[in-house]
Coordinates of N, CA, C and O in Angstrom, one line a residue:
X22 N -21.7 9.4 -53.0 CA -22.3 10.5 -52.3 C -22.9 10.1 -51.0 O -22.6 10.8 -50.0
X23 N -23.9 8.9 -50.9 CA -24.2 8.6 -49.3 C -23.1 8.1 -48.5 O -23.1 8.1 -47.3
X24 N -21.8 7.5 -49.4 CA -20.6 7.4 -48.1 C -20.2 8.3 -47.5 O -19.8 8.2 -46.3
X25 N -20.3 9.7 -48.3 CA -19.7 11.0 -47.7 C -20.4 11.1 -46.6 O -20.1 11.1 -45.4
X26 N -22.1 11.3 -47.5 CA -22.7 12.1 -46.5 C -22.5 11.2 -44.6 O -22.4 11.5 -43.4
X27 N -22.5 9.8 -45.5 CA -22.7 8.8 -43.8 C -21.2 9.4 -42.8 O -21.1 9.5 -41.6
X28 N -20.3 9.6 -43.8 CA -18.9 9.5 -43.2 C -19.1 11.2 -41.9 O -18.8 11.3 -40.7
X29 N -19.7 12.1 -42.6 CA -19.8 13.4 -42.0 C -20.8 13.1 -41.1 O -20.4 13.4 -39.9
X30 N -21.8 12.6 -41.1 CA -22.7 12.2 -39.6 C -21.8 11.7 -39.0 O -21.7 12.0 -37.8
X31 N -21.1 10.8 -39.5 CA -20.5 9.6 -38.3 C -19.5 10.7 -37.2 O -19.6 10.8 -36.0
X32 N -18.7 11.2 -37.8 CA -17.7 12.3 -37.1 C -18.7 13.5 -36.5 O -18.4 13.9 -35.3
X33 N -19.7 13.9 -36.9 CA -20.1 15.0 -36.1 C -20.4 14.0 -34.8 O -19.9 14.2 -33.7
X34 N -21.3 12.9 -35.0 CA -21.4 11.8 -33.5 C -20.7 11.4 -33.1 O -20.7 11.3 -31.9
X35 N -19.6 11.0 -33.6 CA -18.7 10.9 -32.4 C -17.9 11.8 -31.8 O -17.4 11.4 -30.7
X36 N -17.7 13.1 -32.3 CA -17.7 14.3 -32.0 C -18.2 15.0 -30.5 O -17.7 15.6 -29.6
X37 N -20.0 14.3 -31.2 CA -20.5 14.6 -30.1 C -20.6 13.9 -28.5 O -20.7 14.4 -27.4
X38 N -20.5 12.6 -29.1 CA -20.0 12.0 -27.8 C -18.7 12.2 -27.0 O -18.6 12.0 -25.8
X39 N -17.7 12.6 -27.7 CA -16.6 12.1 -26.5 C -16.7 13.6 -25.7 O -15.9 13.8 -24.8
X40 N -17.6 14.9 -26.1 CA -17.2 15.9 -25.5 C -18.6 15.8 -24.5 O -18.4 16.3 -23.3
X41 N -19.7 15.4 -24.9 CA -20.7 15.4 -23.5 C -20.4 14.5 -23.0 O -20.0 14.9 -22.0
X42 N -20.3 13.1 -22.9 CA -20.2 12.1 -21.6 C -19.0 11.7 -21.5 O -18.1 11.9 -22.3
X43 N -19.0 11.1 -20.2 CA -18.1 10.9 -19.4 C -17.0 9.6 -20.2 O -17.5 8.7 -20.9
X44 N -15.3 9.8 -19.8 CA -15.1 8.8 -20.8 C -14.3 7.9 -19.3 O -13.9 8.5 -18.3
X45 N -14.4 6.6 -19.7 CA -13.7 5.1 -18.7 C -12.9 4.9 -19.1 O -12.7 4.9 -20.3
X46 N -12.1 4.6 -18.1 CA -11.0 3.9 -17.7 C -10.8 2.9 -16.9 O -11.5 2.7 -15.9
X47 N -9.8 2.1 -17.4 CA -9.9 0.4 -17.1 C -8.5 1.1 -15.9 O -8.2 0.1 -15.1
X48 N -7.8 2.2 -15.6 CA -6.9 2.4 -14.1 C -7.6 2.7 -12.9 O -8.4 3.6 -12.7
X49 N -7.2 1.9 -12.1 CA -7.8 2.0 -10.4 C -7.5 3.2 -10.2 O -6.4 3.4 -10.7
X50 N -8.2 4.3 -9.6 CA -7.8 4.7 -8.3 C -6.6 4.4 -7.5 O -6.3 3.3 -7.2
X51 N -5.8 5.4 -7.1 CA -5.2 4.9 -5.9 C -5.7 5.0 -4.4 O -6.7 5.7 -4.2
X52 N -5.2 4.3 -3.3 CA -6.0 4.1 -2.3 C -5.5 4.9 -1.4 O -4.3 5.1 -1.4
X53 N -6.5 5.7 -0.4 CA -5.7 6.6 0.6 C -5.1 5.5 2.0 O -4.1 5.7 2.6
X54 N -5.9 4.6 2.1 CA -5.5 3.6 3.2 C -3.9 2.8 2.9 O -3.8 2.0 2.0
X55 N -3.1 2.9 3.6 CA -2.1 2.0 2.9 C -2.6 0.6 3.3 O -3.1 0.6 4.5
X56 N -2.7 -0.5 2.6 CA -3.1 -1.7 2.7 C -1.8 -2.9 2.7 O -1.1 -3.0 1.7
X57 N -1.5 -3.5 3.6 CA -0.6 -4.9 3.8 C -1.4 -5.9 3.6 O -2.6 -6.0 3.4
X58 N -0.4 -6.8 3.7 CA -1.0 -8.5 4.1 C -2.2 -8.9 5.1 O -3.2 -9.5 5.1
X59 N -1.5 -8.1 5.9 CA -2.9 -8.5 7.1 C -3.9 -7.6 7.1 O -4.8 -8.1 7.7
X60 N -4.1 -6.7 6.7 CA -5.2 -5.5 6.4 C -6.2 -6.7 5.5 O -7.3 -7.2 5.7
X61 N -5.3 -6.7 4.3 CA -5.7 -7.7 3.0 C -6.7 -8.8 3.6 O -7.9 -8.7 3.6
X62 N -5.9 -9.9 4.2 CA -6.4 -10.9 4.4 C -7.7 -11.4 5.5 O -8.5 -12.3 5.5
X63 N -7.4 -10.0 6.5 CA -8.5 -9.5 7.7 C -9.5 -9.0 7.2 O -10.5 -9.0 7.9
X64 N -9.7 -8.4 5.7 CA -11.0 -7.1 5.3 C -11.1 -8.8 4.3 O -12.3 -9.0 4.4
X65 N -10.7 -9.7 3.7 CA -11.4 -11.0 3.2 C -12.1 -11.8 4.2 O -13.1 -12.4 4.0
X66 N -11.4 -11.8 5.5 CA -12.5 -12.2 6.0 C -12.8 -14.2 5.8 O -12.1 -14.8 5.1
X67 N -13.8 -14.9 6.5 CA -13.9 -15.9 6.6 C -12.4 -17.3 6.9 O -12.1 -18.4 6.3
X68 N -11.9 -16.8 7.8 CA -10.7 -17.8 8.1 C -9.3 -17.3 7.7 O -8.2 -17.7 8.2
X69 N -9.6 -16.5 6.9 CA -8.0 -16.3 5.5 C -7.1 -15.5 6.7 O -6.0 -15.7 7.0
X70 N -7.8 -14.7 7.3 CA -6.6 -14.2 8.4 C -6.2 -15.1 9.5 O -5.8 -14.6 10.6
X71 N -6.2 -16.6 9.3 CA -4.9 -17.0 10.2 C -4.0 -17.3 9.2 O -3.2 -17.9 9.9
X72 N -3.6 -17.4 8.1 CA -2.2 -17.1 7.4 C -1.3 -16.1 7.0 O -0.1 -16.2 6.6
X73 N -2.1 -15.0 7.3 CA -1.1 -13.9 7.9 C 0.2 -14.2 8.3 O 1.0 -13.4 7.8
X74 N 0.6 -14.7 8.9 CA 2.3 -14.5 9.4 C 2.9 -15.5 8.4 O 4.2 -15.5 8.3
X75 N 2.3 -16.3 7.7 CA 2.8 -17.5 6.9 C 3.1 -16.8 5.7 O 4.1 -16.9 4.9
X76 N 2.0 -16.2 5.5 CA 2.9 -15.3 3.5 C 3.3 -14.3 4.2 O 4.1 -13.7 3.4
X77 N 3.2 -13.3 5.6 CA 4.4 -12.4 5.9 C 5.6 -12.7 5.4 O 6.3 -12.1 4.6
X78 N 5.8 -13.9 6.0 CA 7.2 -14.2 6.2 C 7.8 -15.0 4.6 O 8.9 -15.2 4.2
X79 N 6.6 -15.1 4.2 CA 7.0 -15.6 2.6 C 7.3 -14.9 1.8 O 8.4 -15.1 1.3
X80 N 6.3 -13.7 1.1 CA 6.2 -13.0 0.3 C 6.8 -11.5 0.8 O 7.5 -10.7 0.2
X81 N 6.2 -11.5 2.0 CA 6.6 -9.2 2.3 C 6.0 -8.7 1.9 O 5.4 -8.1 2.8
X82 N 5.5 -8.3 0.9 CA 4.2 -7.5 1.2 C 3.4 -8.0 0.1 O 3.4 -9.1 -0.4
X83 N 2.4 -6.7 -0.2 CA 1.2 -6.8 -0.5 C 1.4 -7.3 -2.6 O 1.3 -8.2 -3.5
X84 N 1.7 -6.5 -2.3 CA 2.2 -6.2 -4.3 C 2.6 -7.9 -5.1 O 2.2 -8.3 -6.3
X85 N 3.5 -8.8 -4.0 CA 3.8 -10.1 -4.2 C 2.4 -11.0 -4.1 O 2.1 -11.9 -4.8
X86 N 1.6 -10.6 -3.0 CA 0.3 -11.7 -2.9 C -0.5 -11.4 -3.9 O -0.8 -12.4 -4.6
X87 N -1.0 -10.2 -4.3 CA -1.4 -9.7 -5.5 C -0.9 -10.2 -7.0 O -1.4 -9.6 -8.0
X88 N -0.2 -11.1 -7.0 CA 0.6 -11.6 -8.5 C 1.0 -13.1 -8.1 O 1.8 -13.7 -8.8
X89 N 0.4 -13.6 -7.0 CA 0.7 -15.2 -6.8 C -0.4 -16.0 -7.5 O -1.5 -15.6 -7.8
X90 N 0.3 -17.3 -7.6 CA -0.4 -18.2 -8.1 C -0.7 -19.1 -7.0 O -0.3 -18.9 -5.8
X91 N -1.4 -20.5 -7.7 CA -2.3 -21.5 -7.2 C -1.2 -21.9 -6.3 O -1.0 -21.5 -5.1
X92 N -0.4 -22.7 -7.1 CA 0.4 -23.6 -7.0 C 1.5 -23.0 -5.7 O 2.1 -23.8 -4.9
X93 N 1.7 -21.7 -5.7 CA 3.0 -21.4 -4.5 C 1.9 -21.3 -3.0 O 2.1 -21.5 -1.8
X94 N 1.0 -20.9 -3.7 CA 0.0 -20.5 -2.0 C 0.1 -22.2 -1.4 O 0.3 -22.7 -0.2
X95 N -0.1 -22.8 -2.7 CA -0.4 -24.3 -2.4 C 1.1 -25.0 -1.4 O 1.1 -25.6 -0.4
X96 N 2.1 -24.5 -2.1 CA 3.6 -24.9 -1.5 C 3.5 -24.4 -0.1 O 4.2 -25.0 0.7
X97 N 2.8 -23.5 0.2 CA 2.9 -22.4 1.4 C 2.0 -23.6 2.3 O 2.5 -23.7 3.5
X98 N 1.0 -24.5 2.2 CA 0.3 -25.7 2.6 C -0.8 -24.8 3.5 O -1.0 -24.8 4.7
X99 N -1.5 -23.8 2.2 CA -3.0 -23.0 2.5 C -3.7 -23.9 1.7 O -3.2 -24.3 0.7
X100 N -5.1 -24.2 2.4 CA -5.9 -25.2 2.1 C -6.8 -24.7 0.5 O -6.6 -23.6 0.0
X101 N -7.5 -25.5 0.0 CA -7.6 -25.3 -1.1 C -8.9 -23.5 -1.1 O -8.8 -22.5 -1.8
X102 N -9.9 -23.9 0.0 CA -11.0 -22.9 -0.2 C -10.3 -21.5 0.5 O -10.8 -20.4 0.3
X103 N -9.3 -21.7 1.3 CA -8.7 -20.2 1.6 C -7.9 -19.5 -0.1 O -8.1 -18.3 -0.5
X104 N -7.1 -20.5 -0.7 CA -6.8 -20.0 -2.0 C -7.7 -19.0 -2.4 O -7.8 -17.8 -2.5
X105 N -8.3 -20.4 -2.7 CA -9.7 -19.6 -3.8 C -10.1 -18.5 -2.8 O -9.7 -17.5 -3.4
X106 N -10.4 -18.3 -2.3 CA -10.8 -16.7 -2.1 C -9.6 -15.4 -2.1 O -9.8 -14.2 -2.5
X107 N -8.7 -16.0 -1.6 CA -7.6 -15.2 -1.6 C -7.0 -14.7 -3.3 O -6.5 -13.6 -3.5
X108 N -7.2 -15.5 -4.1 CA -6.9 -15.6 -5.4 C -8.1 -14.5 -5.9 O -7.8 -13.5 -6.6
X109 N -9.5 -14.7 -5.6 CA -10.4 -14.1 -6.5 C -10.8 -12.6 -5.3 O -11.8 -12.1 -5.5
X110 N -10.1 -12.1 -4.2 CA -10.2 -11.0 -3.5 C -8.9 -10.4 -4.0 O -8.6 -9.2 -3.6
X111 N -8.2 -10.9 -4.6 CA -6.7 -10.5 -5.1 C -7.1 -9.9 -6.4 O -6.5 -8.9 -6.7
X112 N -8.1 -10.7 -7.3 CA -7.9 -10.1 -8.8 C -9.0 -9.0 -8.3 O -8.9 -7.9 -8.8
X113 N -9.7 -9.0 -7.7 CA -10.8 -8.1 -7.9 C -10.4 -6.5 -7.1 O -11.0 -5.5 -7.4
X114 N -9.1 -6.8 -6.0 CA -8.7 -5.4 -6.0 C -7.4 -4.8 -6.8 O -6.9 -3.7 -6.7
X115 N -6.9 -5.8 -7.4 CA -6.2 -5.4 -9.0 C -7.0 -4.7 -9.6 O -6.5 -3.6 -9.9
X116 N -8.3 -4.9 -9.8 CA -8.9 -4.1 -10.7 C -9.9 -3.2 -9.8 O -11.1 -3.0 -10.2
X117 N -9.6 -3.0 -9.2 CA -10.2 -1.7 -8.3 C -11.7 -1.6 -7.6 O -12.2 -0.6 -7.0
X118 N -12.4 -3.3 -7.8 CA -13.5 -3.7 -8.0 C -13.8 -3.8 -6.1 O -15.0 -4.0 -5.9
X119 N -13.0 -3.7 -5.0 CA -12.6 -4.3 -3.8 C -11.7 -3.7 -3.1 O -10.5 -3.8 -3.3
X120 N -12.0 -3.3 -2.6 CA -10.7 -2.8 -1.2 C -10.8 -3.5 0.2 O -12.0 -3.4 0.4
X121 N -10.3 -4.1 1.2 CA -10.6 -4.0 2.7 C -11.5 -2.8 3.5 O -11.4 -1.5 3.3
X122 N -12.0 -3.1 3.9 CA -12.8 -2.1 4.8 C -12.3 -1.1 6.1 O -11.9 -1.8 7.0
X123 N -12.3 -0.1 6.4 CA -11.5 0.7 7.4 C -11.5 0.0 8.5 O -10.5 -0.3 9.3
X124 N -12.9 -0.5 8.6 CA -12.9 -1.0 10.4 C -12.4 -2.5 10.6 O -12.1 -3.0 11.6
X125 N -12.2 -3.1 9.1 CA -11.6 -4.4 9.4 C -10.1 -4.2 9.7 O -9.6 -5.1 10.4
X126 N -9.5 -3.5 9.4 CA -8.0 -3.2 9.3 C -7.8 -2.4 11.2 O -6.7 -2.4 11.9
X127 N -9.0 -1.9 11.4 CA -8.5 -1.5 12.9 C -8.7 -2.5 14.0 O -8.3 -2.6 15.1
X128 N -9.5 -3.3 13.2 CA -9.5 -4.3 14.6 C -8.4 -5.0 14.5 O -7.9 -5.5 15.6
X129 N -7.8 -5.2 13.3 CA -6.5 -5.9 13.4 C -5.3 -5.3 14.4 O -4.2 -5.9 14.5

């Protein structure tokens, strides 16, 4: 008898949650800005935009830097602390957490 009764609370709450608050999602947004390599690497900021023409010419666009690893940036002979930021400004606008900034992309 108290499994029931627990089992009918439990559904009317959750019931009640999914229809008053708001529900999350782990999908980005899409962006109105179109974003390249050099937008990318210009709105990171601290040095990373003098390799711009070097993964231009490597990769092509954005979508490929976005899914590189250590080891090929490393082949490309980008130094170790430009990686690492390039790597951790890369996951964090995978996940929607980061974009470039408008005015960084126009001074480009």
């Amino acid at each position: 008898m108290a499994l029931r009764q627990f089992l009918t609370l439990n559904k009317k709450f959750l019931s009640n949650l999914s229809s008053g608050f708001a529900t999350f999602s782990t999908k980005s947004n899409p962006y109105i800005v179109k974003v390249g390599i050099p937008e990318f690497l210009t709105g990171v900021g601290k040095g990373v935009e003098k390799h711009v023409e070097k993964l231009e010419s490597e990769l092509g666009d954005i979508q490929k830097l976005l899914v590189i690893r250590t080891l090929k940036l490393k082949k490309f002979g980008i130094p170790c602390k430009d990686r690492k930021l390039i790597l951790k400004y890369a996951h964090k606008y995978r996940l929607g957490l980061w974009r470039p900034r408008a005015e960084a992309a126009a001074k480009a």
